[in-house]
XYZ file of C-alpha atoms in Angstrom:
657
model
C 55.187 -67.127 -19.897
C 55.949 -63.469 -19.576
C 57.807 -62.038 -22.538
C 60.806 -59.794 -22.525
C 60.337 -56.017 -22.196
C 59.845 -54.316 -25.547
C 60.186 -50.809 -26.841
C 57.026 -48.892 -27.641
C 57.830 -49.124 -31.321
C 57.647 -52.903 -31.037
C 54.537 -52.581 -28.899
C 52.655 -50.789 -31.651
C 53.561 -53.492 -34.142
C 52.521 -56.209 -31.711
C 49.204 -54.527 -31.065
C 48.543 -54.081 -34.745
C 49.049 -57.789 -35.273
C 47.236 -59.086 -32.204
C 44.128 -56.948 -31.993
C 41.365 -57.502 -34.534
C 40.322 -54.146 -35.888
C 43.690 -52.477 -35.330
C 44.089 -51.273 -38.867
C 47.455 -50.016 -40.085
C 48.444 -48.622 -36.692
C 51.933 -48.006 -38.008
C 54.485 -46.918 -35.419
C 54.085 -45.507 -31.935
C 56.612 -44.032 -29.564
C 56.753 -42.028 -26.367
C 59.150 -39.229 -25.608
C 59.642 -36.469 -23.066
C 62.206 -34.288 -21.361
C 65.115 -36.114 -19.698
C 63.964 -37.924 -16.585
C 60.272 -37.928 -17.597
C 58.240 -40.781 -19.088
C 56.567 -40.122 -22.426
C 52.943 -40.441 -23.538
C 51.843 -43.671 -25.176
C 49.366 -43.323 -28.065
C 47.835 -45.885 -30.408
C 45.505 -45.729 -33.406
C 42.545 -48.110 -33.455
C 40.283 -48.474 -36.476
C 37.877 -51.137 -37.594
C 38.497 -52.240 -41.153
C 36.239 -51.673 -44.111
C 34.131 -54.689 -43.206
C 33.625 -53.411 -39.668
C 35.099 -56.511 -38.047
C 32.106 -58.638 -38.976
C 33.276 -61.561 -41.076
C 35.522 -63.439 -38.709
C 38.147 -63.579 -41.445
C 41.193 -61.483 -40.520
C 42.024 -61.097 -44.225
C 38.791 -59.131 -44.655
C 38.268 -57.561 -41.252
C 41.672 -55.870 -41.387
C 41.289 -54.986 -45.063
C 41.779 -51.257 -44.815
C 41.082 -47.898 -43.268
C 39.593 -45.457 -45.742
C 38.579 -41.781 -45.869
C 35.258 -41.143 -44.185
C 35.597 -43.947 -41.624
C 36.197 -42.703 -38.058
C 39.021 -44.148 -36.024
C 40.030 -43.828 -32.387
C 43.157 -42.182 -31.027
C 43.798 -43.392 -27.504
C 46.595 -43.879 -25.027
C 47.926 -43.316 -21.558
C 50.051 -40.631 -19.907
C 52.657 -40.826 -17.145
C 51.401 -40.015 -13.613
C 52.426 -36.361 -13.911
C 49.643 -35.780 -16.477
C 46.778 -37.604 -14.765
C 43.678 -35.394 -15.094
C 45.572 -32.770 -17.160
C 44.678 -31.270 -20.599
C 46.355 -32.666 -23.721
C 46.572 -31.663 -27.375
C 46.341 -34.257 -30.163
C 47.575 -33.093 -33.569
C 46.835 -35.189 -36.664
C 48.813 -34.149 -39.739
C 47.637 -35.531 -43.110
C 50.076 -36.018 -45.993
C 51.678 -32.757 -47.040
C 51.758 -33.525 -50.761
C 52.772 -31.242 -53.573
C 50.199 -29.990 -56.033
C 49.393 -32.403 -58.878
C 51.147 -31.797 -62.191
C 49.647 -29.411 -64.729
C 47.158 -31.388 -66.877
C 48.510 -29.584 -69.947
C 51.788 -31.432 -69.442
C 50.112 -34.862 -69.688
C 50.683 -36.829 -72.925
C 48.084 -36.218 -75.578
C 47.615 -39.917 -76.320
C 46.977 -42.926 -74.107
C 49.544 -45.608 -75.026
C 48.326 -49.072 -76.005
C 49.360 -50.755 -72.758
C 48.480 -50.789 -69.075
C 51.081 -48.232 -68.023
C 49.744 -45.086 -66.353
C 50.373 -41.916 -68.316
C 49.649 -39.441 -65.548
C 51.146 -38.999 -62.116
C 48.184 -40.026 -59.995
C 47.166 -37.657 -57.226
C 44.662 -39.314 -54.934
C 42.860 -37.240 -52.342
C 42.141 -33.572 -51.868
C 43.222 -31.116 -54.541
C 44.899 -29.003 -51.890
C 47.019 -29.763 -48.868
C 44.831 -30.300 -45.813
C 45.948 -28.548 -42.629
C 46.654 -30.445 -39.409
C 43.725 -31.097 -37.072
C 44.148 -30.215 -33.398
C 41.967 -32.029 -30.844
C 41.841 -30.971 -27.180
C 41.273 -33.731 -24.635
C 41.695 -34.180 -20.887
C 43.378 -37.255 -19.475
C 41.328 -39.265 -16.973
C 42.408 -39.702 -13.383
C 44.182 -42.920 -14.409
C 46.006 -41.178 -17.271
C 43.979 -42.713 -20.110
C 42.617 -40.557 -22.929
C 40.623 -41.099 -26.099
C 39.447 -39.058 -29.092
C 37.808 -39.727 -32.455
C 39.197 -38.626 -35.809
C 37.810 -39.102 -39.319
C 40.427 -38.930 -42.102
C 39.485 -37.055 -45.261
C 42.312 -38.053 -47.575
C 44.638 -40.925 -48.425
C 48.178 -41.568 -47.285
C 50.243 -41.624 -44.118
C 48.966 -39.506 -41.203
C 51.196 -38.462 -38.310
C 49.775 -38.229 -34.784
C 51.365 -36.280 -31.959
C 50.041 -36.048 -28.397
C 51.532 -33.191 -26.383
C 51.433 -31.697 -22.952
C 50.550 -28.025 -23.723
C 52.787 -26.969 -20.837
C 55.812 -28.377 -22.627
C 56.110 -31.734 -20.873
C 56.007 -35.258 -22.329
C 54.952 -36.107 -25.883
C 53.862 -39.211 -27.747
C 53.772 -40.067 -31.445
C 52.052 -42.550 -33.731
C 51.079 -42.839 -37.383
C 48.460 -44.563 -39.489
C 47.903 -45.225 -43.168
C 44.655 -44.477 -45.005
C 44.474 -46.768 -48.010
C 43.532 -46.031 -51.568
C 41.009 -48.797 -52.252
C 41.380 -48.379 -55.977
C 44.957 -49.635 -55.731
C 44.077 -53.118 -56.918
C 47.345 -53.598 -58.776
C 50.814 -52.174 -58.899
C 51.932 -50.149 -61.868
C 52.176 -52.779 -64.606
C 55.420 -53.796 -66.217
C 55.365 -51.809 -69.437
C 57.289 -54.561 -71.188
C 54.698 -57.147 -70.247
C 51.132 -56.386 -71.227
C 48.301 -57.332 -68.845
C 50.688 -57.679 -65.908
C 47.974 -56.598 -63.501
C 47.959 -59.249 -60.853
C 49.790 -58.020 -57.747
C 47.278 -59.679 -55.440
C 47.280 -62.946 -57.396
C 43.579 -62.698 -58.261
C 43.921 -64.485 -61.587
C 46.231 -67.109 -60.080
C 43.713 -67.817 -57.303
C 40.905 -68.099 -59.871
C 42.930 -70.662 -61.831
C 43.720 -72.610 -58.673
C 40.076 -72.476 -57.584
C 39.102 -74.134 -60.858
C 41.619 -76.936 -60.260
C 40.411 -77.262 -56.673
C 36.794 -77.683 -57.734
C 37.608 -80.294 -60.380
C 39.665 -82.329 -57.888
C 36.814 -82.376 -55.352
C 34.312 -83.493 -58.006
C 36.635 -86.368 -58.971
C 37.044 -87.330 -55.315
C 33.261 -87.421 -54.809
C 32.977 -89.673 -57.877
C 35.469 -92.052 -56.278
C 33.417 -92.072 -53.086
C 30.284 -93.111 -55.005
C 32.137 -96.110 -56.439
C 32.509 -97.479 -52.894
C 28.748 -97.489 -52.210
C 26.647 -100.663 -52.597
C 24.884 -101.181 -55.914
C 21.413 -99.693 -56.313
C 19.357 -97.875 -58.964
C 19.760 -94.622 -57.007
C 23.545 -95.040 -57.027
C 23.539 -95.626 -60.803
C 21.449 -92.494 -61.347
C 23.726 -90.457 -59.073
C 26.827 -91.729 -60.915
C 25.277 -90.735 -64.255
C 24.531 -87.227 -62.978
C 27.987 -86.911 -61.451
C 29.620 -88.062 -64.723
C 27.746 -85.245 -66.477
C 29.148 -82.785 -63.925
C 32.673 -84.208 -64.384
C 32.477 -83.953 -68.175
C 31.103 -80.413 -67.999
C 33.939 -79.418 -65.661
C 36.525 -80.909 -68.008
C 34.934 -79.034 -70.928
C 35.113 -75.838 -68.904
C 38.789 -76.434 -68.116
C 39.446 -77.092 -71.805
C 38.273 -73.554 -72.568
C 40.979 -72.038 -70.411
C 42.613 -71.878 -67.027
C 40.635 -68.946 -65.596
C 37.211 -67.270 -65.971
C 36.627 -64.617 -68.596
C 36.063 -61.915 -65.977
C 39.825 -61.755 -65.329
C 40.058 -59.818 -68.617
C 38.057 -57.101 -66.910
C 40.965 -56.515 -64.535
C 43.195 -55.410 -67.392
C 40.543 -52.970 -68.573
C 40.149 -51.765 -64.989
C 43.852 -50.941 -64.774
C 43.683 -49.057 -68.054
C 40.711 -47.046 -66.811
C 42.525 -46.202 -63.570
C 45.471 -44.882 -65.573
C 43.415 -42.242 -67.382
C 42.987 -39.853 -64.448
C 43.055 -39.919 -60.670
C 39.279 -39.420 -60.635
C 38.915 -42.836 -62.286
C 40.821 -44.380 -59.380
C 38.253 -42.950 -57.003
C 35.385 -44.123 -59.246
C 36.647 -47.732 -59.225
C 37.273 -47.878 -55.476
C 34.181 -49.964 -54.670
C 34.882 -52.501 -57.423
C 38.496 -52.873 -56.330
C 37.427 -53.373 -52.710
C 35.081 -56.213 -53.680
C 37.807 -57.876 -55.736
C 40.214 -57.625 -52.797
C 37.600 -59.233 -50.567
C 36.974 -61.978 -53.111
C 40.695 -62.627 -53.320
C 40.931 -63.150 -49.544
C 38.086 -65.679 -49.595
C 39.469 -67.481 -52.668
C 42.852 -67.880 -50.970
C 41.162 -69.379 -47.915
C 39.100 -71.732 -50.127
C 42.174 -72.955 -51.997
C 44.074 -73.444 -48.753
C 41.138 -75.497 -47.462
C 41.071 -77.754 -50.556
C 43.533 -80.379 -49.311
C 41.522 -80.831 -46.107
C 38.277 -81.152 -48.075
C 39.863 -83.798 -50.288
C 41.078 -85.706 -47.241
C 37.567 -85.614 -45.792
C 35.985 -86.832 -49.026
C 38.408 -89.726 -49.486
C 38.462 -91.067 -45.916
C 37.005 -94.552 -45.507
C 33.945 -95.087 -43.327
C 30.571 -96.774 -43.088
C 27.779 -96.535 -45.647
C 25.816 -93.656 -44.110
C 29.004 -91.760 -43.305
C 30.132 -92.209 -46.916
C 26.893 -90.746 -48.205
C 27.131 -87.836 -45.800
C 30.719 -87.138 -46.894
C 29.760 -87.254 -50.587
C 26.851 -84.858 -50.023
C 29.027 -82.410 -48.099
C 31.676 -82.694 -50.808
C 29.103 -81.615 -53.397
C 28.050 -78.739 -51.153
C 31.693 -77.632 -51.138
C 31.755 -77.862 -54.957
C 28.594 -75.745 -55.091
C 30.242 -73.115 -52.882
C 33.542 -73.098 -54.825
C 31.785 -72.790 -58.191
C 29.665 -69.950 -56.833
C 32.818 -68.223 -55.638
C 34.415 -68.675 -59.048
C 31.669 -66.785 -60.886
C 31.006 -64.084 -58.282
C 33.451 -61.405 -59.542
C 31.692 -61.335 -62.913
C 28.638 -59.913 -61.160
C 30.839 -57.306 -59.443
C 32.018 -55.965 -62.805
C 28.495 -55.901 -64.245
C 26.981 -54.210 -61.176
C 29.691 -51.559 -61.182
C 29.264 -50.827 -64.895
C 25.507 -50.326 -64.496
C 26.099 -47.617 -61.881
C 29.067 -46.001 -63.644
C 28.213 -45.390 -67.302
C 30.855 -43.693 -69.509
C 29.177 -40.279 -69.436
C 29.197 -40.324 -65.631
C 32.872 -41.336 -65.515
C 33.938 -38.686 -68.013
C 32.003 -36.001 -66.119
C 34.089 -36.797 -63.008
C 37.237 -35.562 -64.762
C 37.572 -31.759 -64.458
C 37.055 -29.993 -67.787
C 40.633 -28.662 -67.787
C 41.956 -32.228 -67.648
C 39.691 -33.801 -70.282
C 41.253 -34.817 -73.567
C 39.836 -36.656 -76.558
C 42.173 -39.569 -76.021
C 41.285 -39.705 -72.328
C 37.549 -39.746 -73.067
C 38.010 -42.530 -75.630
C 40.104 -44.513 -73.154
C 37.332 -44.260 -70.543
C 34.723 -45.511 -73.018
C 36.920 -48.368 -74.252
C 37.816 -49.495 -70.740
C 34.185 -49.346 -69.637
C 33.190 -51.620 -72.508
C 35.959 -54.041 -71.587
C 34.889 -54.112 -67.934
C 31.256 -54.643 -68.949
C 31.696 -57.398 -71.531
C 35.186 -58.673 -70.603
C 35.672 -59.533 -74.316
C 33.701 -61.501 -76.921
C 33.384 -65.178 -76.026
C 35.539 -66.486 -78.894
C 38.341 -64.133 -78.018
C 38.127 -65.340 -74.406
C 38.585 -68.934 -75.512
C 41.550 -67.940 -77.662
C 43.116 -66.136 -74.714
C 42.624 -69.135 -72.444
C 39.665 -67.840 -70.406
C 36.436 -69.804 -70.005
C 32.897 -68.479 -70.238
C 31.169 -67.525 -66.990
C 27.678 -68.574 -68.117
C 28.924 -72.136 -68.500
C 30.168 -72.040 -64.922
C 26.741 -70.904 -63.722
C 25.306 -74.064 -65.274
C 27.862 -76.196 -63.455
C 26.928 -74.484 -60.206
C 23.286 -75.452 -60.688
C 24.260 -79.039 -61.551
C 26.287 -79.436 -58.338
C 23.446 -78.074 -56.205
C 20.857 -80.319 -57.894
C 23.074 -83.393 -57.484
C 23.592 -82.787 -53.751
C 19.826 -82.397 -53.310
C 19.254 -85.618 -55.285
C 21.664 -87.576 -53.081
C 19.947 -86.324 -49.943
C 16.443 -87.243 -51.078
C 17.071 -90.385 -53.133
C 20.037 -92.001 -51.410
C 20.711 -90.837 -47.869
C 17.069 -90.761 -46.819
C 16.495 -94.131 -48.514
C 19.366 -95.985 -46.876
C 19.985 -94.142 -43.611
C 18.373 -92.715 -40.520
C 19.679 -90.017 -38.240
C 19.326 -88.540 -34.818
C 19.991 -84.831 -35.250
C 19.563 -81.767 -33.057
C 21.091 -78.815 -31.174
C 24.009 -78.883 -28.731
C 25.028 -76.072 -26.377
C 27.727 -75.990 -23.746
C 29.518 -73.742 -21.276
C 32.779 -74.170 -19.405
C 34.106 -71.932 -16.630
C 37.584 -72.479 -15.205
C 39.521 -70.893 -12.325
C 43.271 -71.258 -11.721
C 45.177 -70.571 -8.499
C 48.717 -70.654 -7.221
C 49.270 -70.973 -3.472
C 45.575 -70.212 -3.070
C 45.705 -66.968 -5.064
C 43.390 -66.659 -8.052
C 45.273 -65.550 -11.174
C 43.237 -66.660 -14.228
C 39.557 -67.335 -14.969
C 37.775 -67.887 -18.246
C 34.416 -68.859 -19.695
C 33.845 -70.524 -23.057
C 30.432 -71.065 -24.656
C 29.829 -73.411 -27.586
C 26.919 -74.009 -29.910
C 26.439 -76.591 -32.627
C 24.593 -79.748 -33.550
C 24.876 -83.482 -33.161
C 24.229 -85.941 -35.960
C 24.154 -89.706 -35.401
C 23.818 -91.931 -38.473
C 22.815 -95.583 -38.792
C 21.500 -97.816 -41.600
C 17.748 -97.839 -42.113
C 16.190 -101.108 -41.065
C 19.133 -102.058 -38.850
C 18.229 -104.878 -36.455
C 19.762 -106.597 -33.478
C 20.184 -106.142 -29.749
C 22.549 -103.200 -30.302
C 22.410 -100.912 -33.328
C 25.715 -99.101 -33.908
C 25.636 -95.345 -34.556
C 28.380 -93.059 -35.845
C 28.478 -89.304 -36.169
C 29.847 -86.108 -34.715
C 29.116 -83.012 -32.685
C 30.206 -79.938 -34.616
C 29.857 -76.211 -34.271
C 31.749 -73.176 -33.042
C 32.871 -71.505 -29.888
C 30.391 -68.655 -29.515
C 32.372 -66.559 -27.043
C 35.548 -66.443 -24.966
C 35.658 -64.270 -21.840
C 38.609 -64.050 -19.465
C 40.169 -62.196 -16.523
C 43.624 -62.524 -15.055
C 45.930 -61.173 -12.391
C 48.896 -63.210 -13.584
C 51.763 -60.778 -13.043
C 51.240 -60.154 -9.280
C 50.569 -63.860 -8.576
C 52.956 -65.653 -10.913
C 55.674 -63.010 -11.263
C 55.598 -60.797 -8.153
C 59.058 -59.405 -8.910
C 57.507 -57.607 -11.912
C 54.569 -56.220 -9.971
C 56.308 -53.350 -8.196
C 56.005 -50.960 -11.133
C 52.968 -48.912 -12.129
C 50.604 -50.574 -14.617
C 49.708 -47.848 -17.108
C 47.588 -49.892 -19.487
C 46.485 -53.476 -20.083
C 45.296 -54.668 -23.493
C 43.483 -58.024 -23.504
C 42.678 -59.840 -26.738
C 40.368 -62.806 -26.245
C 39.877 -65.168 -29.196
C 36.959 -64.438 -31.498
C 33.803 -66.516 -31.145
C 31.064 -66.892 -33.716
C 28.759 -64.896 -31.447
C 31.152 -61.946 -31.621
C 30.546 -61.468 -35.347
C 28.166 -58.571 -35.774
C 26.601 -59.563 -39.086
C 25.116 -62.694 -37.542
C 23.381 -60.623 -34.874
C 22.154 -57.744 -37.046
C 19.574 -57.741 -39.803
C 21.732 -56.020 -42.399
C 24.801 -53.869 -42.591
C 24.369 -50.677 -44.570
C 26.605 -50.033 -47.545
C 29.207 -47.318 -47.085
C 30.094 -44.307 -49.199
C 33.684 -43.121 -49.450
C 34.344 -39.887 -51.334
C 30.848 -40.225 -52.762
C 31.414 -43.748 -54.098
C 29.481 -46.809 -52.927
C 31.557 -49.440 -51.125
C 29.335 -52.551 -51.112
C 29.477 -54.949 -48.198
C 31.246 -58.214 -48.890
C 30.507 -60.786 -46.239
C 30.595 -64.434 -47.339
C 30.070 -65.826 -43.853
C 26.286 -66.210 -43.911
C 26.465 -68.015 -47.266
C 29.212 -70.275 -45.933
C 27.162 -71.263 -42.892
C 23.902 -71.752 -44.790
C 25.196 -73.309 -48.002
C 28.817 -74.420 -47.885
C 28.419 -77.487 -45.679
C 30.661 -78.705 -42.905
C 33.804 -78.991 -45.054
C 33.692 -75.335 -46.031
C 32.466 -74.121 -42.662
C 35.439 -75.731 -40.917
C 37.850 -73.551 -42.877
C 36.006 -70.242 -42.733
C 34.246 -69.859 -39.396
C 36.179 -68.924 -36.253
C 37.084 -71.601 -33.685
C 35.172 -74.423 -35.377
C 35.095 -77.869 -33.775
C 34.151 -81.344 -34.976
C 34.200 -84.076 -32.352
C 33.406 -87.618 -33.597
C 31.040 -89.662 -31.418
C 29.908 -93.255 -31.532
C 27.142 -95.063 -29.783
C 24.727 -97.924 -29.729
C 20.974 -98.104 -29.476
C 19.569 -100.839 -27.234
C 15.805 -100.693 -26.939
C 14.988 -97.377 -25.250
C 18.575 -96.576 -24.255
C 21.099 -94.783 -26.431
C 24.685 -94.942 -25.191
C 26.999 -92.191 -26.470
C 30.793 -91.958 -26.286
C 32.921 -88.929 -27.203
C 36.003 -89.620 -29.352
C 39.200 -87.543 -29.839
C 38.458 -84.333 -31.728
C 39.059 -84.172 -35.459
C 39.094 -80.350 -35.304
C 39.085 -78.268 -32.129
C 39.952 -74.826 -30.768
C 42.219 -76.057 -27.963
C 45.015 -73.904 -29.394
C 43.028 -70.710 -28.660
C 44.867 -68.204 -26.480
C 44.077 -64.938 -24.735
C 46.920 -62.529 -25.460
C 47.672 -59.930 -22.820
C 49.876 -56.852 -23.208
C 50.737 -54.900 -20.051
C 52.255 -51.435 -20.350
C 54.310 -50.708 -17.212
C 56.444 -48.008 -15.671
C 58.999 -49.948 -13.580
C 60.257 -48.690 -10.255
C 63.431 -46.574 -10.552
C 62.932 -46.186 -14.295
C 61.441 -43.505 -16.503
C 61.169 -45.830 -19.530
C 57.826 -47.508 -20.194
C 58.184 -51.256 -20.857
C 55.917 -54.031 -22.067
C 55.216 -57.446 -20.591
C 53.303 -59.817 -22.875
C 51.979 -63.310 -22.246
C 49.357 -65.765 -23.471
C 46.851 -67.808 -21.460
C 45.375 -71.012 -22.954
C 41.845 -72.391 -23.279
C 40.664 -75.978 -23.375
C 38.673 -77.134 -26.388
C 35.141 -78.372 -27.036
C 36.051 -82.068 -26.705
C 37.440 -81.431 -23.212
C 34.245 -79.586 -22.236
C 32.037 -82.459 -23.456
C 34.121 -85.161 -21.846
C 34.251 -83.389 -18.479
C 30.519 -82.625 -18.526
C 29.765 -86.283 -19.292
C 31.869 -87.398 -16.281
C 34.844 -88.470 -18.409
C 33.099 -91.462 -19.922
C 30.133 -92.723 -21.960
C 26.719 -91.235 -21.254
C 23.282 -92.803 -21.547
C 20.116 -91.205 -22.903
C 16.555 -92.425 -22.528
C 14.835 -92.627 -25.918
C 11.357 -91.092 -25.834
C 8.998 -92.402 -28.528
C 5.987 -90.579 -29.930
C 4.498 -92.184 -33.000
C 7.300 -92.488 -35.541
C 9.503 -89.927 -33.776
C 12.294 -90.789 -31.338
C 13.891 -88.120 -29.146
C 16.832 -87.969 -26.763
C 17.254 -84.961 -24.481
C 19.626 -84.550 -21.548
C 21.351 -81.812 -19.593
C 24.765 -82.478 -18.006
C 26.124 -80.317 -15.159
C 29.349 -81.009 -13.321
C 31.675 -79.172 -10.972
C 35.204 -80.533 -10.690
C 37.133 -78.830 -7.868
C 40.866 -78.963 -7.261
C 43.647 -77.229 -5.350
C 45.080 -75.454 -8.396
C 42.130 -75.493 -10.808
C 38.354 -75.685 -10.612
C 36.087 -76.333 -13.562
C 32.329 -75.975 -13.977
C 30.862 -77.680 -17.029
C 27.404 -77.579 -18.591
C 26.249 -79.433 -21.719
C 22.797 -79.818 -23.312
C 22.156 -82.358 -26.071
C 18.855 -82.875 -27.837
C 18.428 -84.994 -30.957
C 15.433 -86.404 -32.782
C 14.719 -89.000 -35.431
C 13.711 -87.960 -38.015
C 14.175 -84.344 -36.853
C 13.528 -81.994 -33.945
């Protein structure tokens, strides 16, 4: 359970990978005179998105100039309460080349013609920050980088004692692509943006076909025939779109973007916001494509009539989301071009660097980014028209709404309502407490059954689905479980609990403000609210943190509804708290690391325990045409080694609460 000791270099890499918001922490090390322990220092920075999406691909996107980060660490006992000096050294780059030496003409390809110098026009001096270590040796300071590149951090005892080092990278957000292969035009796809767009198109078509197959399994009715006709129109339109080309026309704008970035370093800065949005889109598209096989499996699984309708509707919601994602970058290009007209872009280039060919290249690239290319040329190049995709998006949304109103509501009834739960657990060994945690969940229950069903017992099927809202933990594992390791001095403990949906800032704030970096707008890109509101359960399962879906079945007998929890289809029972303990062992001057993980139980376990490990009964309250079930479960399950406290509230109404 406890890992092997690691060097501080390995520790920094582990922390960078384990802690959300640790952005490009680079390396860290501690050094000092012989016989003395060094200073440990780490760099902590929230990414461009501020750690709000719940998607590590976006939250850890980058650290950029103008965004403050934290320099923190811990000293050996000899420096407790003593002054320290933190020195941050930005890149010591050479001056950019003389503009007069640049080629007079811009070649007809995507290869940069200038050596790009990104950042300040002069070398920035090191920044020295004075801090005082706390009585426990910890220290912390804030630093805001002003330029790109690798920054070196040194923490020093001014009296000549121990030192510590770290580094961090400040990204150039305009670096959307690598330098293209000059022998291969339009090779501007390092991040696979075009490839993901092509795959997203295939993904969407496959889901539409799967939904069509699901409709074939439904009983005959006029509503089914109308839905099949509408879905056939969507299928044919999708095939026509695919016949135009493998990817949307906006991918042509990427080639023009690369050309614009090659004109002058100022153009790289000007395109930073657009590149950042494309990087964010790419992360979401990759997640959507990875989720496709699971969505297809959900759509094609066999089940009862009302479950089939629900699956088909959620499949169309996924199509609506995927099509919306496919057209989104086109709006990014258009929005950017409106705010960055050619005259503004040209004026950003210093007069001494402006050339006729450079000015013409800016204007040509801007036109390409704005219009992508004429429609007929797009078709010839194998790219399909975005406006056509917008129409498909509207068709998918309208069809899902039709199936809800004309089919599901006609054939089926539901109990539906909110579910909340909380689980607290304590673990002991030989009577000593070493690990406690609390998990809170929030979601909804939906129980489906055919309209007009009769009999002594009406069967219901459905699920409870939602997310873990928070994970909170405490442990004293090393002294209790591994006392032989507890004789050293604990310098620092880093605890990383799993992320819950309630930990995501954007869901708890009205709006995040857009950022400016080097004077350029960096728009917020957060797909999570759209996913939750629009994407349906199939999309939500792949994008929201620690999602769960627990099937349930029941029967309705008069005024009693009996409910039974089934094995989870999706759960967060693989969630772990990761703990890193920085220690100074006895008889050693070398700081070591102990790392271990502590597990959580999932939502299905919480529900089952709260419901006394078996079926639960609800009294159905009737008021006019409305039926309601509402019950609170509370249970304490003690034991010698573990004690659990479980709470669960379920409320559901027909037709709705």
